[in-house]
Tab-separated table of C-alpha atoms in Angstrom:
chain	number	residue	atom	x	y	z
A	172	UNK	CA	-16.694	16.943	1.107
A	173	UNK	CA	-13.043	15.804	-0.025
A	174	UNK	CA	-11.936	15.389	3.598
A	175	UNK	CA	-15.281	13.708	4.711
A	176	UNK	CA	-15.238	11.180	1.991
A	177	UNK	CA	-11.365	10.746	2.183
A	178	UNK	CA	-12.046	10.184	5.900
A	179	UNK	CA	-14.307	6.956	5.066
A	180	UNK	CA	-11.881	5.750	2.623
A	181	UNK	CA	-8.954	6.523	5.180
A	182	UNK	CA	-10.653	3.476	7.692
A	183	UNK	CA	-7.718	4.972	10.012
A	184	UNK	CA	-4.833	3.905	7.566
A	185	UNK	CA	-3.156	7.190	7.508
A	186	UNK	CA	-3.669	8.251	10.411
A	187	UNK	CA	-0.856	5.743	11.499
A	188	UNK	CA	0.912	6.910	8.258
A	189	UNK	CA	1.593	10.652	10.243
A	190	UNK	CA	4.551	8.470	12.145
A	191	UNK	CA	6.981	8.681	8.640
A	192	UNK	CA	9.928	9.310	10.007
A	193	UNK	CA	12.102	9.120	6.759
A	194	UNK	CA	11.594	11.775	4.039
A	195	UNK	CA	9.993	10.706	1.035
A	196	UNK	CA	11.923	11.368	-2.712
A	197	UNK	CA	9.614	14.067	-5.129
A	198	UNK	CA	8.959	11.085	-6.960
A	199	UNK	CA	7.033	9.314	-4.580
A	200	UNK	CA	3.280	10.792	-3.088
A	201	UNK	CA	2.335	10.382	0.209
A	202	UNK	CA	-1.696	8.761	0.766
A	203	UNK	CA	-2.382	11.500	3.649
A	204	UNK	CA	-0.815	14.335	1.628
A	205	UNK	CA	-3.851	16.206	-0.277
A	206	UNK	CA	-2.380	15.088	-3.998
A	207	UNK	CA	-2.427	11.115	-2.790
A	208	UNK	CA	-6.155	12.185	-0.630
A	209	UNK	CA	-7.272	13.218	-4.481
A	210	UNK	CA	-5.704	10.028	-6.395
A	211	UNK	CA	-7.399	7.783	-4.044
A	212	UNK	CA	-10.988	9.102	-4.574
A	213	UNK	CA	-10.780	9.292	-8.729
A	214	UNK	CA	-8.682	6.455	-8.765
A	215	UNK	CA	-10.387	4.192	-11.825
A	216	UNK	CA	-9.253	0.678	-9.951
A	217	UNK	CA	-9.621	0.981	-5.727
A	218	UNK	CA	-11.715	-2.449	-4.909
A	219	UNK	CA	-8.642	-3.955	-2.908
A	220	UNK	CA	-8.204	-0.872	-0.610
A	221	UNK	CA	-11.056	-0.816	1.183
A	222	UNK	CA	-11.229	-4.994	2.029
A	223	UNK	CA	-7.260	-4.462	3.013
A	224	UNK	CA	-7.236	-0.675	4.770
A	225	UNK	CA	-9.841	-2.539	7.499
A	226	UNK	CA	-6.882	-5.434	7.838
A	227	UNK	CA	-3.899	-3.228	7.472
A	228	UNK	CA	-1.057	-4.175	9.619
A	229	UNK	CA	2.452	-3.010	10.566
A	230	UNK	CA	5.259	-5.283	10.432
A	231	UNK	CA	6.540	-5.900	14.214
A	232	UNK	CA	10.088	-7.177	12.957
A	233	UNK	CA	12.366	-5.524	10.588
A	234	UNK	CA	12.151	-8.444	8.381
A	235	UNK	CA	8.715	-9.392	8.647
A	236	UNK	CA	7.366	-7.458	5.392
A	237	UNK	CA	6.398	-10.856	3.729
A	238	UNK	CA	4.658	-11.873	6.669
A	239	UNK	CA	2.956	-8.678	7.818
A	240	UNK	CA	1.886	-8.829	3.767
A	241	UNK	CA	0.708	-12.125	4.045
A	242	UNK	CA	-1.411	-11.718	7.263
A	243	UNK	CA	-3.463	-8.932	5.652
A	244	UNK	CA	-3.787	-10.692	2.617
A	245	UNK	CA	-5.000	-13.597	4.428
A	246	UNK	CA	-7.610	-11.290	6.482
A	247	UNK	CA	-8.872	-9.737	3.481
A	248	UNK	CA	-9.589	-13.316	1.603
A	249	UNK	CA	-11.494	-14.063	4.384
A	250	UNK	CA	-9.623	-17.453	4.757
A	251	UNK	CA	-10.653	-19.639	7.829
A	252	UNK	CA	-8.394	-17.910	10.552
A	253	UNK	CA	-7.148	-19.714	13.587
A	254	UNK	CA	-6.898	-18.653	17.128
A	255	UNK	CA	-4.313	-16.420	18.116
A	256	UNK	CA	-3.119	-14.864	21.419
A	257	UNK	CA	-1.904	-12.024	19.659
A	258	UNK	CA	-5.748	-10.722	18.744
A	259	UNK	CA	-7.171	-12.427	21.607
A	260	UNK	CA	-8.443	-15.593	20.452
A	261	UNK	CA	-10.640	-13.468	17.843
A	262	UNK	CA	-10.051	-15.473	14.600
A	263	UNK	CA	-7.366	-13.147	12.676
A	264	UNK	CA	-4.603	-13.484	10.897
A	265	UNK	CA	-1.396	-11.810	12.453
A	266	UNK	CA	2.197	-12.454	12.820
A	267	UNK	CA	2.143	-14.922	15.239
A	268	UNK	CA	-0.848	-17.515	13.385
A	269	UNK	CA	0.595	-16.925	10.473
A	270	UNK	CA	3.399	-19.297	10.844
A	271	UNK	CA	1.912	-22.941	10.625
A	272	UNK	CA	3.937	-26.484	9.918
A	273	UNK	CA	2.966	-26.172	6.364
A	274	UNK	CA	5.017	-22.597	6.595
A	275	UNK	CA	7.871	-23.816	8.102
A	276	UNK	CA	8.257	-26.586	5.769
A	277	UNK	CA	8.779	-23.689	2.931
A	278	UNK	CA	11.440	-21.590	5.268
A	279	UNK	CA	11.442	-21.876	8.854
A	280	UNK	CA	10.469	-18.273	10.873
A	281	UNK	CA	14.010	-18.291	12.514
A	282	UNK	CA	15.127	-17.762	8.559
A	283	UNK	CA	12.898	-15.263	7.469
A	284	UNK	CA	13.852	-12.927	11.209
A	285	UNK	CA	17.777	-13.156	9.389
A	286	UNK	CA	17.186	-12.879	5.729
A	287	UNK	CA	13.012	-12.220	4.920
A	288	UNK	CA	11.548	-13.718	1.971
A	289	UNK	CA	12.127	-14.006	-1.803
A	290	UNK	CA	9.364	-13.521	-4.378
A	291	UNK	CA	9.071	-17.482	-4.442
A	292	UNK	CA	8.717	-18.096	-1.042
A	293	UNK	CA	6.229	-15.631	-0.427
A	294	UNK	CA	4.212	-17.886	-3.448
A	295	UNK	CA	4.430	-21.079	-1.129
A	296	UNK	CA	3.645	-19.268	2.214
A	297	UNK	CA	0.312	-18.635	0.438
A	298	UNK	CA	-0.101	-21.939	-0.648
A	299	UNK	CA	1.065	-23.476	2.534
A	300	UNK	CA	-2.394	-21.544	3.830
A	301	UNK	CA	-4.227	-23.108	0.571
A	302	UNK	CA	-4.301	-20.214	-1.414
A	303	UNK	CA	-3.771	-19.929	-4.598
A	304	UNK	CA	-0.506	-17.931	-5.618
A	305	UNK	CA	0.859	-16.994	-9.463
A	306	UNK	CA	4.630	-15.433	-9.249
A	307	UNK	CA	5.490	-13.014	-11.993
A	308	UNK	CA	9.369	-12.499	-11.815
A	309	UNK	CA	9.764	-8.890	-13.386
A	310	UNK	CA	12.129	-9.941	-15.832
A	311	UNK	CA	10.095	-12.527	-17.381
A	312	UNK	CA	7.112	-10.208	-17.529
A	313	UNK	CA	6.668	-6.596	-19.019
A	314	UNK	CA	5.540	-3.168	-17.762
A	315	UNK	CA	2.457	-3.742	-19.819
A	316	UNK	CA	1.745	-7.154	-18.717
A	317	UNK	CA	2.199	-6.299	-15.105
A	318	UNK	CA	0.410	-3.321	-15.518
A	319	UNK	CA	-3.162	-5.293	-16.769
A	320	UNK	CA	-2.659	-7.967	-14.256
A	321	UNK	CA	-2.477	-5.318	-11.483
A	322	UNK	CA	-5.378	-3.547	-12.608
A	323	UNK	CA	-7.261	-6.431	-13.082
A	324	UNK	CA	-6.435	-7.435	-9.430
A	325	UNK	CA	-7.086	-4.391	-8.063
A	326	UNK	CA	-10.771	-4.052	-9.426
A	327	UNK	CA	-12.203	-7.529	-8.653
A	328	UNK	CA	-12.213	-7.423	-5.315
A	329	UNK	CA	-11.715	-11.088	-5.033
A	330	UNK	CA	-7.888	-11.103	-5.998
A	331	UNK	CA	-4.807	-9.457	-4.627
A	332	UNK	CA	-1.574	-8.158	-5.875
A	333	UNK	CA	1.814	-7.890	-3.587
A	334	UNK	CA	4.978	-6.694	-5.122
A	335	UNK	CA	8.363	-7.488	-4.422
A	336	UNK	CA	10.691	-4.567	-4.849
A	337	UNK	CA	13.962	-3.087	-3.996
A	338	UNK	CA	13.489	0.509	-2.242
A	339	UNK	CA	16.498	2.102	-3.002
A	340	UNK	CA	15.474	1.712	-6.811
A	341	UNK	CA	12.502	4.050	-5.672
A	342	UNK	CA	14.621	6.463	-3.850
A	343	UNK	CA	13.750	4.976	-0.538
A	344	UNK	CA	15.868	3.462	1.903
A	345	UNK	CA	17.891	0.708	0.361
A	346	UNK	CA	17.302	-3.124	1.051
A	347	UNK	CA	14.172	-5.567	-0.481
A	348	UNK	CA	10.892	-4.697	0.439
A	349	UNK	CA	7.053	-6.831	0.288
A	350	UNK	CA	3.677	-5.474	0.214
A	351	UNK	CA	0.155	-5.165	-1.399
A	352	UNK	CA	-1.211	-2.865	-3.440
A	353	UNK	CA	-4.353	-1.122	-3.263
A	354	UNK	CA	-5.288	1.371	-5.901
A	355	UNK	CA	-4.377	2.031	-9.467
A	356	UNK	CA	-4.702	5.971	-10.644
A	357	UNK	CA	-4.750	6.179	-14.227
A	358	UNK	CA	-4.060	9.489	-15.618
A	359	UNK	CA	-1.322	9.261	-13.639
A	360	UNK	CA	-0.445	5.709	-14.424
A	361	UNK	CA	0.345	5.423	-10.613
A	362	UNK	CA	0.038	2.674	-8.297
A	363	UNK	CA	-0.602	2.900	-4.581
A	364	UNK	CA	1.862	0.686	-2.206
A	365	UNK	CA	0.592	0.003	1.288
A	366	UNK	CA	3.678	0.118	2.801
A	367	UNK	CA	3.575	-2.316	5.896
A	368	UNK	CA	6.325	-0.166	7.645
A	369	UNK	CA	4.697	2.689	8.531
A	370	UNK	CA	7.205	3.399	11.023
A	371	UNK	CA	9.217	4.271	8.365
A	372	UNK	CA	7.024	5.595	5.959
A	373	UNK	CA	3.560	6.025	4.767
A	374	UNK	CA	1.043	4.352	1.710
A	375	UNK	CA	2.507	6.149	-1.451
A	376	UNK	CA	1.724	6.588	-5.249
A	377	UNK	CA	4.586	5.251	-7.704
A	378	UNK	CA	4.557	5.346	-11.342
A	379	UNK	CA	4.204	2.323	-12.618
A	380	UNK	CA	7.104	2.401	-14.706
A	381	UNK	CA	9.333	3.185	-11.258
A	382	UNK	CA	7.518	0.469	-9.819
A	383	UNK	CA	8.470	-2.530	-12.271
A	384	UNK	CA	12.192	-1.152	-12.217
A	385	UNK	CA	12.339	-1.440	-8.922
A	386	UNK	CA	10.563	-4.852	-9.199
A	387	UNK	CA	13.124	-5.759	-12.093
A	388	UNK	CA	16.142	-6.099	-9.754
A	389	UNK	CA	17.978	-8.708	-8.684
A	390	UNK	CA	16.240	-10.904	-5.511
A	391	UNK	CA	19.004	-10.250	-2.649
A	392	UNK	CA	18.465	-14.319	-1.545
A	393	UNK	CA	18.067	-15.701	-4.747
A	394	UNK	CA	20.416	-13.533	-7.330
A	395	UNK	CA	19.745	-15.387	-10.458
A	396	UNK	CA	16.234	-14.292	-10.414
A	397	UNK	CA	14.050	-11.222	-10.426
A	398	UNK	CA	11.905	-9.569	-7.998
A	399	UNK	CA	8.118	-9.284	-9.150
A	400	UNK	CA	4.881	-9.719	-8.078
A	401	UNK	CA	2.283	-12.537	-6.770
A	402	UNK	CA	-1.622	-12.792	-7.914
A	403	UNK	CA	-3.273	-13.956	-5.061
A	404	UNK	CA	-6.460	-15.472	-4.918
A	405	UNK	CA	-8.723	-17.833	-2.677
């Protein structure tokens, strides 16, 4: 029954997720593994998941977490989506659409391909598509108050929650990292990240307290401020 239901929850998510090809730290559970299969299905706060697992995407450049992040965000709102030769003309949002004149007005594409996005940026992208976007920089915030908001987020199913974070911090590979989060495990006190590299590894389950230290580092473009995290809603 586990595997069946896990299945219908999966929407094909981790089957991609089988591709890690970078070993994960103890810390950190994998979503396909059978501990992260039993976190998802008694996990207290899952409303997000299921509206981004049927829009998850992979990032197609090594610096295109924010906009990978962005495009499934975007999807998941269900935000007027324009035409697109990357998903045939059918009205989704992808890498391509995603950049707009209102988008390059905040930092042109060519600059995110050489240095990605800070926690700010990835605020105005959103609004450049007219959606609303709240930063949190980690060291203005708490573990508690991050912690709320993300659960909050997580269980409305009308608002999303992306986090800014360094990897290394994690035990990952080093460098900056952007994506959304899509489940919130409490007796763990564990969040799920879906990772939009699954090429290098898959969804996983962080404690929370892991999670705002990594988000409480310095932002590699913009050193004077934080990393964090961005409430999203239409």
């Amino acid at each position: 029954m586990r595997q069946t239901l896990f299945g219908l929850l999966c929407l094909g998510l981790c089957g991609q997720a089988t591709a890690e090809t970078l070993p994960l730290p103890e810390s950190l559970i994998a979503l396909n593994s059978d501990n992260g299969q039993a976190l998802l299905i008694e996990a207290e706060a899952r409303a997000d998941y299921f509206d981004l697992a049927i829009h998850f995407t992979n990032q197609v450049h090594p610096a295109f977490c924010g906009p990978a992040s962005i495009a499934m965000v975007l999807n998941a709102l269900d935000v007027p989506r324009p035409a697109s030769d990357m998903t045939l003309g059918l009205g989704m949002f992808d890498q391509e659409n995603v950049f707009t004149p209102a988008t390059e007005a905040v930092k042109p594409r060519a600059r995110i391909e050489r240095a990605g996005l800070t926690l700010d940026e990835l605020g105005r992208m959103f609004e450049a598509h007219s959606v609303a976007a709240s930063v949190h920089h980690a060291a203005d915030s708490s573990l508690e108050e991050f912690r709320r908001a993300a659960i909050d987020s997580i269980g409305d199913a009308e608002s999303f929650v992306l986090v800014n974070y360094l990897r290394s911090s994690l035990g990952q590979e080093r460098g900056g990292h952007i994506s959304p989060l899509g489940a919130y495990d409490a007796e763990t006190d564990r969040f799920l990240i879906l990772d939009v590299t699954r090429y290098k590894y898959p969804p996983v389950w962080v404690d929370a307290a892991a999670l705002f230290d990594a988000m409480n580092t310095p932002d590699s473009d913009n050193d004077d401020r934080s990393r964090g995290y961005l409430l999203v809603v239409r």
